[in-house]
Amino acid sequence: MILTLRVQGARHWVKSTRCLASSAAPEKSPSSPPQLEVNGSTYATDGWTNVTPKILSYLGANKHLQTDHPLSIIRQRIVNYFYGAYRNQRGNPLFSVYDKLNPVVTVQQNFDNLLIPADHVSRQKSDCYYINQQQLLRAHTTAHQVELISGGLDNFLVVGEVYRRDEIDSTHYPVFHQADAVRLVTKDKLFERNPGLELFEETWSGSLADPKLILPSSKFMDQTKQPCHTLEAVKLMEHEMKHVLVGLTKDLFGPRIKYRWVDTYFPFTQPSWELEIYFKDNWLEVLGCGIMRHEILQRSGVHQSMGYAFGVGLERLAMVLFDIPDIRLFWSNDSGFLSQFSEKDLHNLPKYKPISHYPQCTNDLSFWLPEDIEVDAGFSPNDFYDLVRSVAGDMVEQINLVDKFKHPKTGKSSVCFRIVYRHMERTLTQAEVNEIHKQIASASVDSFNVQIR
């Protein structure tokens, strides 16, 4: 049984396998501004623009760099581990760290450079926050991989916030944080003790396919190795990668932690694995990793190396290690929360103590969709979740689609969402919740042309 703690992290290392009947987000209204200012730069908007002012307000928060913040503590633990695991002959850390990179990236950086096919679900407007058709808020820190490799780096960590349109509950938030790492080695480094072995098969031509062409990837492609690599090179690289990542896991969770490797699929690594730990009587996914697709290295100007990469969610680790029950708490400025954590001793991780328990308020919202729209073909719940975030902010704890119905005579479809309201720092009155609920209903009518039931 897999633990159902679906905290954003490794599974968002662009391993989305769910099928969406429709990915279309509502088009911008005629009054939408023709330009957006993001991080001091101005961008043109178009029919793909779906980023909201609420989401843009998170830019620059840098919770992973905030002193004494639990996400900063986890970041430092990961960085310190890699500093210790890899050192050069002079004793200096091999890995460089990039934790302030601009979260605005291009479609090429976020998808094309990583060989993610054009029809992959992770490209959908219902999954990402687009500034325009060519630019978006990064959906994973892996988006910076090619630019850093092209700049001559072969051992690096990227840490920062990423943005994904998703459901609303205690383990999902539209902004979360990832650590992403890459390590490249040449034949001389990998086969230092066996100089007669080779990285690449003799039969491999070394030619690079059309860089504009991204072939559809298949989950059934050979997960033993890539055609270009020798089996000896893959096995040795796999051994090093797994040894290091198990070491990181034991450093975080203790030397006695039980773990297992699970074969999986990512578009940009082959073969690929997930690492799971046995935690509180269940298996919990911790990170995703794999041998980097050689096409990515070739596109980066690297032809005589191979490498591994991994990605891990900081919230995923922090919620488990600190016993933090709600992902919204990472964005709280309440001193009662923040004062519980300290960077003075990074290996002394206190368990979160609830500051107070405030009651929930639950309201349902039902509406008829326009005549030509069905919930499974044309209406994306993620669009509704974004609208709720824009109106109610973090006062919404959870949203569930509790009912969908198609009228047998009119053919019109209706949906019912159950919205659970709970403030993290004070008690909400029912009157206050009702007013917010009315605002959400009104905004739904304006944005989606629905009819409230």
XYZ file of C-alpha atoms in Angstrom:
453
model
C 0.000 0.000 0.000
C 1.360 3.419 -0.971
C 0.899 6.220 1.538
C -1.637 8.711 0.206
C 0.375 11.728 1.306
C 0.465 13.263 -2.170
C 2.681 16.187 -1.324
C 4.035 18.010 -4.339
C 7.518 16.870 -5.097
C 8.989 13.967 -6.985
C 5.769 13.182 -8.853
C 5.932 16.708 -10.248
C 9.319 15.934 -11.762
C 7.076 16.000 -14.869
C 5.768 12.481 -14.457
C 2.124 13.207 -15.115
C 0.204 10.163 -16.317
C -3.382 11.238 -15.795
C -5.607 11.840 -18.803
C -7.578 15.042 -19.082
C -10.624 15.219 -21.252
C -9.909 18.882 -21.873
C -7.051 21.170 -21.013
C -8.552 24.414 -22.183
C -8.499 27.279 -19.727
C -10.935 30.142 -20.160
C -9.763 32.707 -22.678
C -8.772 36.110 -21.409
C -11.574 38.624 -21.259
C -11.406 41.624 -23.617
C -10.435 43.774 -20.641
C -7.308 41.714 -19.876
C -4.155 43.835 -20.030
C -2.092 43.397 -23.238
C 1.052 43.230 -21.106
C 2.136 41.812 -17.759
C 4.959 42.972 -15.545
C 6.686 40.037 -13.886
C 9.877 40.330 -11.846
C 10.602 43.739 -13.299
C 10.201 42.632 -16.928
C 7.272 43.280 -19.254
C 5.675 40.442 -21.240
C 3.018 40.466 -23.941
C -0.125 38.471 -23.142
C -2.196 36.339 -25.505
C -4.783 33.576 -25.545
C -2.500 31.339 -23.475
C -2.187 33.788 -20.575
C -3.687 32.226 -17.458
C -1.402 33.387 -14.645
C -3.356 35.280 -11.995
C -2.407 38.266 -9.809
C -2.632 35.962 -6.790
C -0.003 33.624 -8.228
C 2.247 36.503 -9.285
C 2.151 37.793 -5.704
C 4.177 34.755 -4.612
C 7.171 35.676 -6.757
C 10.113 36.846 -4.715
C 8.902 35.292 -1.452
C 11.865 32.870 -1.504
C 10.655 30.777 1.427
C 13.518 28.368 0.751
C 15.960 31.170 1.646
C 14.082 32.581 4.653
C 16.122 32.266 7.840
C 14.818 29.591 10.245
C 12.075 28.547 7.827
C 11.569 24.750 7.632
C 12.020 24.805 3.843
C 15.331 26.620 4.240
C 16.450 24.049 6.802
C 15.693 21.169 4.404
C 17.452 23.024 1.572
C 20.577 23.429 3.689
C 20.525 19.780 4.733
C 20.478 18.688 1.067
C 23.167 21.169 0.015
C 25.437 20.250 2.936
C 25.072 16.562 2.162
C 26.174 17.036 -1.455
C 29.005 19.317 -0.364
C 30.267 16.455 1.789
C 29.580 13.652 -0.694
C 31.518 15.194 -3.588
C 34.810 17.046 -3.127
C 37.716 17.753 -5.450
C 41.370 16.941 -4.768
C 41.745 20.143 -2.772
C 38.830 19.238 -0.538
C 36.441 21.840 -1.985
C 32.820 20.935 -2.835
C 32.289 19.895 -6.456
C 28.634 20.899 -6.572
C 27.640 24.505 -7.203
C 24.240 25.752 -5.994
C 21.766 28.018 -7.794
C 18.830 29.095 -5.636
C 17.870 32.520 -7.042
C 17.226 31.787 -10.728
C 14.368 33.620 -12.425
C 11.211 31.443 -12.327
C 10.043 32.862 -15.668
C 11.201 30.426 -18.355
C 10.418 29.671 -21.957
C 8.444 26.735 -23.301
C 11.702 25.535 -24.820
C 13.413 25.536 -21.404
C 10.541 23.917 -19.554
C 9.596 21.298 -22.144
C 11.464 21.176 -25.468
C 14.985 21.063 -24.014
C 13.899 18.136 -21.832
C 12.434 16.105 -24.708
C 8.893 16.403 -23.375
C 6.557 15.630 -26.296
C 4.120 18.202 -27.617
C 1.151 16.062 -26.545
C 2.405 15.460 -22.991
C -0.211 16.302 -20.388
C 2.232 18.461 -18.396
C 2.173 21.104 -21.176
C -1.569 21.697 -20.835
C -2.949 25.095 -19.885
C -4.833 23.330 -17.135
C -1.510 22.222 -15.589
C 0.761 25.276 -15.941
C 0.745 29.022 -15.374
C 1.418 30.613 -18.746
C 2.456 34.237 -19.173
C 1.946 33.817 -22.900
C 2.252 31.014 -25.441
C 6.060 31.054 -25.286
C 6.719 31.821 -21.608
C 5.491 30.462 -18.299
C 6.326 30.176 -14.625
C 8.588 27.118 -14.397
C 6.778 23.913 -13.559
C 9.997 22.289 -12.308
C 13.527 23.420 -11.530
C 14.716 20.946 -14.177
C 13.868 23.734 -16.633
C 17.305 25.278 -15.979
C 19.210 22.084 -16.705
C 20.277 22.724 -20.305
C 21.287 26.363 -19.807
C 23.552 25.428 -16.874
C 25.122 22.472 -18.685
C 25.628 24.640 -21.768
C 27.451 27.103 -19.515
C 30.057 24.471 -18.690
C 28.705 23.095 -15.398
C 28.859 19.367 -14.686
C 27.866 19.154 -10.990
C 25.129 21.450 -9.721
C 22.016 21.826 -7.586
C 19.083 24.085 -8.467
C 16.680 25.022 -5.673
C 13.636 27.238 -6.004
C 9.896 27.590 -6.167
C 7.876 26.029 -8.985
C 4.309 26.656 -10.090
C 1.624 24.088 -10.922
C -2.120 24.428 -11.308
C -3.546 21.747 -9.064
C -6.313 20.730 -6.722
C -6.800 22.309 -3.311
C -6.228 20.237 -0.186
C -3.796 19.961 2.719
C -0.944 18.608 0.564
C -1.313 20.690 -2.625
C -0.470 24.329 -3.221
C 0.008 26.263 -6.493
C 3.554 27.183 -5.480
C 5.980 24.669 -3.995
C 9.735 24.138 -3.894
C 12.105 21.682 -5.525
C 15.751 20.720 -5.401
C 17.102 19.403 -8.681
C 20.606 18.026 -9.225
C 22.796 17.009 -12.156
C 26.112 15.154 -12.157
C 28.066 14.554 -15.370
C 31.155 12.355 -15.706
C 33.568 11.529 -18.517
C 34.944 8.095 -19.337
C 38.156 8.811 -17.382
C 36.191 9.603 -14.210
C 33.662 6.789 -14.453
C 36.163 4.096 -15.442
C 39.134 5.302 -13.456
C 39.812 1.730 -12.291
C 38.840 0.116 -15.597
C 40.256 2.325 -18.387
C 39.510 -0.302 -21.018
C 35.742 0.164 -20.710
C 33.714 2.637 -22.780
C 30.769 4.989 -22.167
C 29.281 4.451 -25.609
C 28.506 1.435 -27.777
C 30.804 0.927 -30.766
C 27.754 0.719 -33.019
C 26.450 4.106 -31.930
C 27.109 6.782 -34.554
C 27.035 9.731 -32.170
C 24.839 11.700 -34.560
C 22.317 14.163 -33.204
C 18.760 14.144 -34.462
C 17.112 17.322 -35.734
C 17.180 19.593 -32.641
C 13.728 20.913 -33.569
C 12.283 17.410 -33.561
C 10.997 15.861 -30.344
C 9.855 12.346 -30.981
C 6.881 11.058 -28.973
C 8.274 9.282 -25.927
C 7.004 5.916 -24.860
C 6.617 4.506 -21.385
C 7.485 1.177 -22.947
C 10.886 2.239 -24.265
C 13.821 0.122 -23.115
C 14.368 0.908 -19.425
C 17.534 -1.185 -19.263
C 19.626 1.459 -20.985
C 19.721 3.958 -23.840
C 20.980 2.655 -27.216
C 24.071 4.886 -27.053
C 25.360 3.758 -23.639
C 27.197 0.562 -22.777
C 25.614 -1.593 -20.109
C 28.780 -1.285 -17.975
C 28.555 2.512 -18.003
C 24.860 2.521 -17.077
C 25.290 0.057 -14.227
C 28.245 1.958 -12.753
C 26.434 5.302 -13.047
C 23.308 3.763 -11.533
C 25.326 2.377 -8.635
C 26.891 5.755 -7.861
C 23.577 7.606 -8.107
C 21.657 5.180 -5.915
C 24.459 5.048 -3.354
C 24.459 8.846 -3.046
C 20.666 9.188 -2.901
C 20.277 6.434 -0.328
C 22.934 8.264 1.673
C 20.912 11.481 1.441
C 17.769 9.634 2.531
C 19.530 8.123 5.538
C 21.000 11.509 6.416
C 17.481 12.970 6.504
C 15.452 10.095 7.939
C 18.033 8.179 9.953
C 20.352 5.253 9.209
C 17.706 2.617 9.943
C 15.155 3.871 7.417
C 13.773 1.095 5.204
C 13.767 1.947 1.492
C 13.139 0.475 -1.936
C 13.698 1.420 -5.590
C 10.761 1.403 -7.996
C 11.176 1.433 -11.800
C 9.312 4.348 -13.363
C 9.269 6.650 -16.401
C 10.313 10.257 -17.000
C 10.683 11.865 -20.453
C 14.193 13.147 -19.719
C 15.863 10.148 -18.050
C 16.252 6.526 -19.177
C 16.280 4.324 -17.179
C 14.361 6.021 -14.347
C 13.516 5.213 -10.727
C 11.626 6.492 -7.715
C 12.937 6.046 -4.199
C 10.367 5.124 -1.555
C 10.781 4.881 2.212
C 8.763 2.855 4.690
C 7.344 5.521 6.967
C 4.583 5.126 9.562
C 3.648 1.690 8.234
C 3.321 2.824 4.610
C 5.547 3.308 1.573
C 6.123 6.981 0.765
C 7.634 8.256 -2.473
C 10.589 10.560 -1.745
C 12.271 11.460 -5.039
C 12.594 10.710 -8.754
C 15.872 10.134 -10.598
C 17.525 8.490 -13.574
C 20.279 8.392 -16.186
C 20.016 11.554 -18.283
C 18.877 11.179 -21.884
C 21.981 11.664 -23.998
C 20.073 13.824 -26.475
C 19.797 16.469 -23.746
C 23.558 16.504 -23.253
C 24.158 16.695 -27.004
C 21.806 19.665 -27.293
C 23.830 21.282 -24.486
C 27.080 20.828 -26.402
C 28.291 17.901 -24.269
C 29.183 14.793 -26.298
C 31.714 12.773 -24.288
C 29.950 12.542 -20.893
C 27.001 10.814 -19.305
C 25.153 11.799 -16.169
C 22.402 11.331 -13.682
C 19.737 13.725 -12.409
C 17.239 13.714 -9.578
C 14.436 15.919 -8.289
C 12.868 16.167 -4.842
C 10.116 18.298 -3.311
C 11.095 20.294 -0.219
C 7.526 20.468 1.117
C 7.258 16.691 0.815
C 10.318 16.216 3.019
C 9.499 19.012 5.455
C 5.921 17.852 6.091
C 7.195 14.397 6.989
C 10.283 15.418 8.978
C 8.589 18.209 10.959
C 5.100 16.623 11.144
C 3.555 19.669 9.458
C -0.066 18.732 8.604
C -1.047 21.488 6.146
C 0.996 22.797 3.230
C -0.454 26.299 3.704
C 1.558 26.635 6.903
C 4.758 27.100 4.879
C 3.356 30.441 3.741
C 2.306 31.590 7.201
C 4.018 34.581 8.774
C 2.581 33.729 12.184
C 5.339 33.941 14.794
C 3.786 31.008 16.639
C 4.616 28.823 13.643
C 7.964 30.288 12.592
C 9.404 30.438 16.124
C 9.279 26.641 16.357
C 12.156 26.203 13.887
C 15.791 27.214 14.029
C 18.871 26.836 11.824
C 21.240 26.818 14.810
C 21.206 23.009 14.765
C 20.223 21.660 11.348
C 20.153 18.079 12.614
C 17.758 18.793 15.470
C 14.417 18.842 13.706
C 11.560 19.630 16.110
C 8.066 18.302 15.518
C 5.480 20.938 14.729
C 3.138 21.803 17.576
C -0.246 23.187 16.513
C -0.669 26.767 17.588
C -4.443 26.413 17.714
C -7.276 24.467 16.163
C -9.790 26.672 14.372
C -13.121 25.215 13.244
C -13.994 24.492 9.645
C -16.870 26.021 7.724
C -18.189 24.030 4.777
C -20.329 25.387 1.937
C -21.392 23.745 -1.318
C -21.516 25.543 -4.667
C -23.474 24.043 -7.568
C -23.848 25.469 -11.040
C -24.987 24.575 -14.540
C -22.291 24.700 -17.200
C -22.953 26.431 -20.556
C -24.913 24.257 -22.968
C -21.899 23.299 -25.100
C -19.648 22.428 -22.141
C -19.403 19.200 -20.144
C -17.382 18.609 -17.009
C -15.307 15.944 -18.747
C -15.039 17.811 -22.058
C -14.425 21.521 -21.921
C -14.472 22.369 -18.214
C -11.301 22.016 -16.151
C -11.702 21.968 -12.348
C -8.236 23.549 -12.111
C -9.695 26.721 -13.629
C -12.253 26.822 -10.823
C -9.576 26.181 -8.188
C -7.558 29.137 -9.463
C -10.609 31.353 -9.333
C -11.247 30.322 -5.723
C -7.625 31.058 -4.807
C -7.912 34.497 -6.379
C -11.058 35.327 -4.412
C -10.510 33.600 -1.068
C -6.734 33.164 -0.880
C -5.574 30.778 1.831
C -8.892 30.796 3.683
C -9.845 27.736 1.627
C -8.510 24.504 3.090
C -9.941 22.043 0.586
C -12.191 21.723 -2.450
C -13.823 18.508 -3.636
C -15.896 17.860 -6.730
C -18.670 15.971 -4.947
C -21.199 15.618 -7.757
C -21.571 15.952 -11.504
C -24.844 15.501 -13.344
C -26.106 15.638 -16.931
C -29.794 16.445 -17.333
C -31.420 13.726 -19.467
C -33.790 16.173 -21.217
C -31.836 19.414 -21.619
C -28.423 17.788 -21.949
C -26.927 20.462 -19.701
C -24.242 19.444 -17.219
C -23.938 20.612 -13.646
C -21.255 20.244 -11.016
C -21.179 20.636 -7.259
C -18.036 21.622 -5.386
C -17.731 21.310 -1.620
C -15.532 24.117 -0.293
C -14.008 23.792 3.176
C -13.001 27.118 4.690
C -10.574 27.390 7.583
C -8.213 30.223 8.435
C -4.779 29.248 9.715
C -4.589 32.026 12.302
C -8.125 32.869 13.480
C -11.708 31.653 13.632
C -13.900 32.402 10.635
C -17.536 33.313 11.252
C -20.220 31.700 9.123
C -21.346 35.154 7.997
C -17.833 35.940 6.786
C -17.650 32.626 4.948
C -21.042 33.171 3.345
C -19.907 36.520 1.966
C -16.750 34.988 0.485
C -18.843 32.137 -0.916
C -21.128 34.662 -2.662
C -18.082 36.350 -4.193
C -16.857 33.006 -5.526
C -20.271 32.273 -7.018
C -20.436 35.698 -8.656
C -16.900 35.364 -10.042
C -17.786 31.913 -11.432
C -20.718 33.384 -13.334
C -18.556 36.143 -14.787
C -15.594 33.915 -15.658
C -17.256 30.697 -16.863
C -20.741 31.876 -17.942
C -22.330 29.325 -15.584
C -25.739 29.434 -13.916
C -25.788 29.023 -10.136
C -28.229 26.346 -8.995
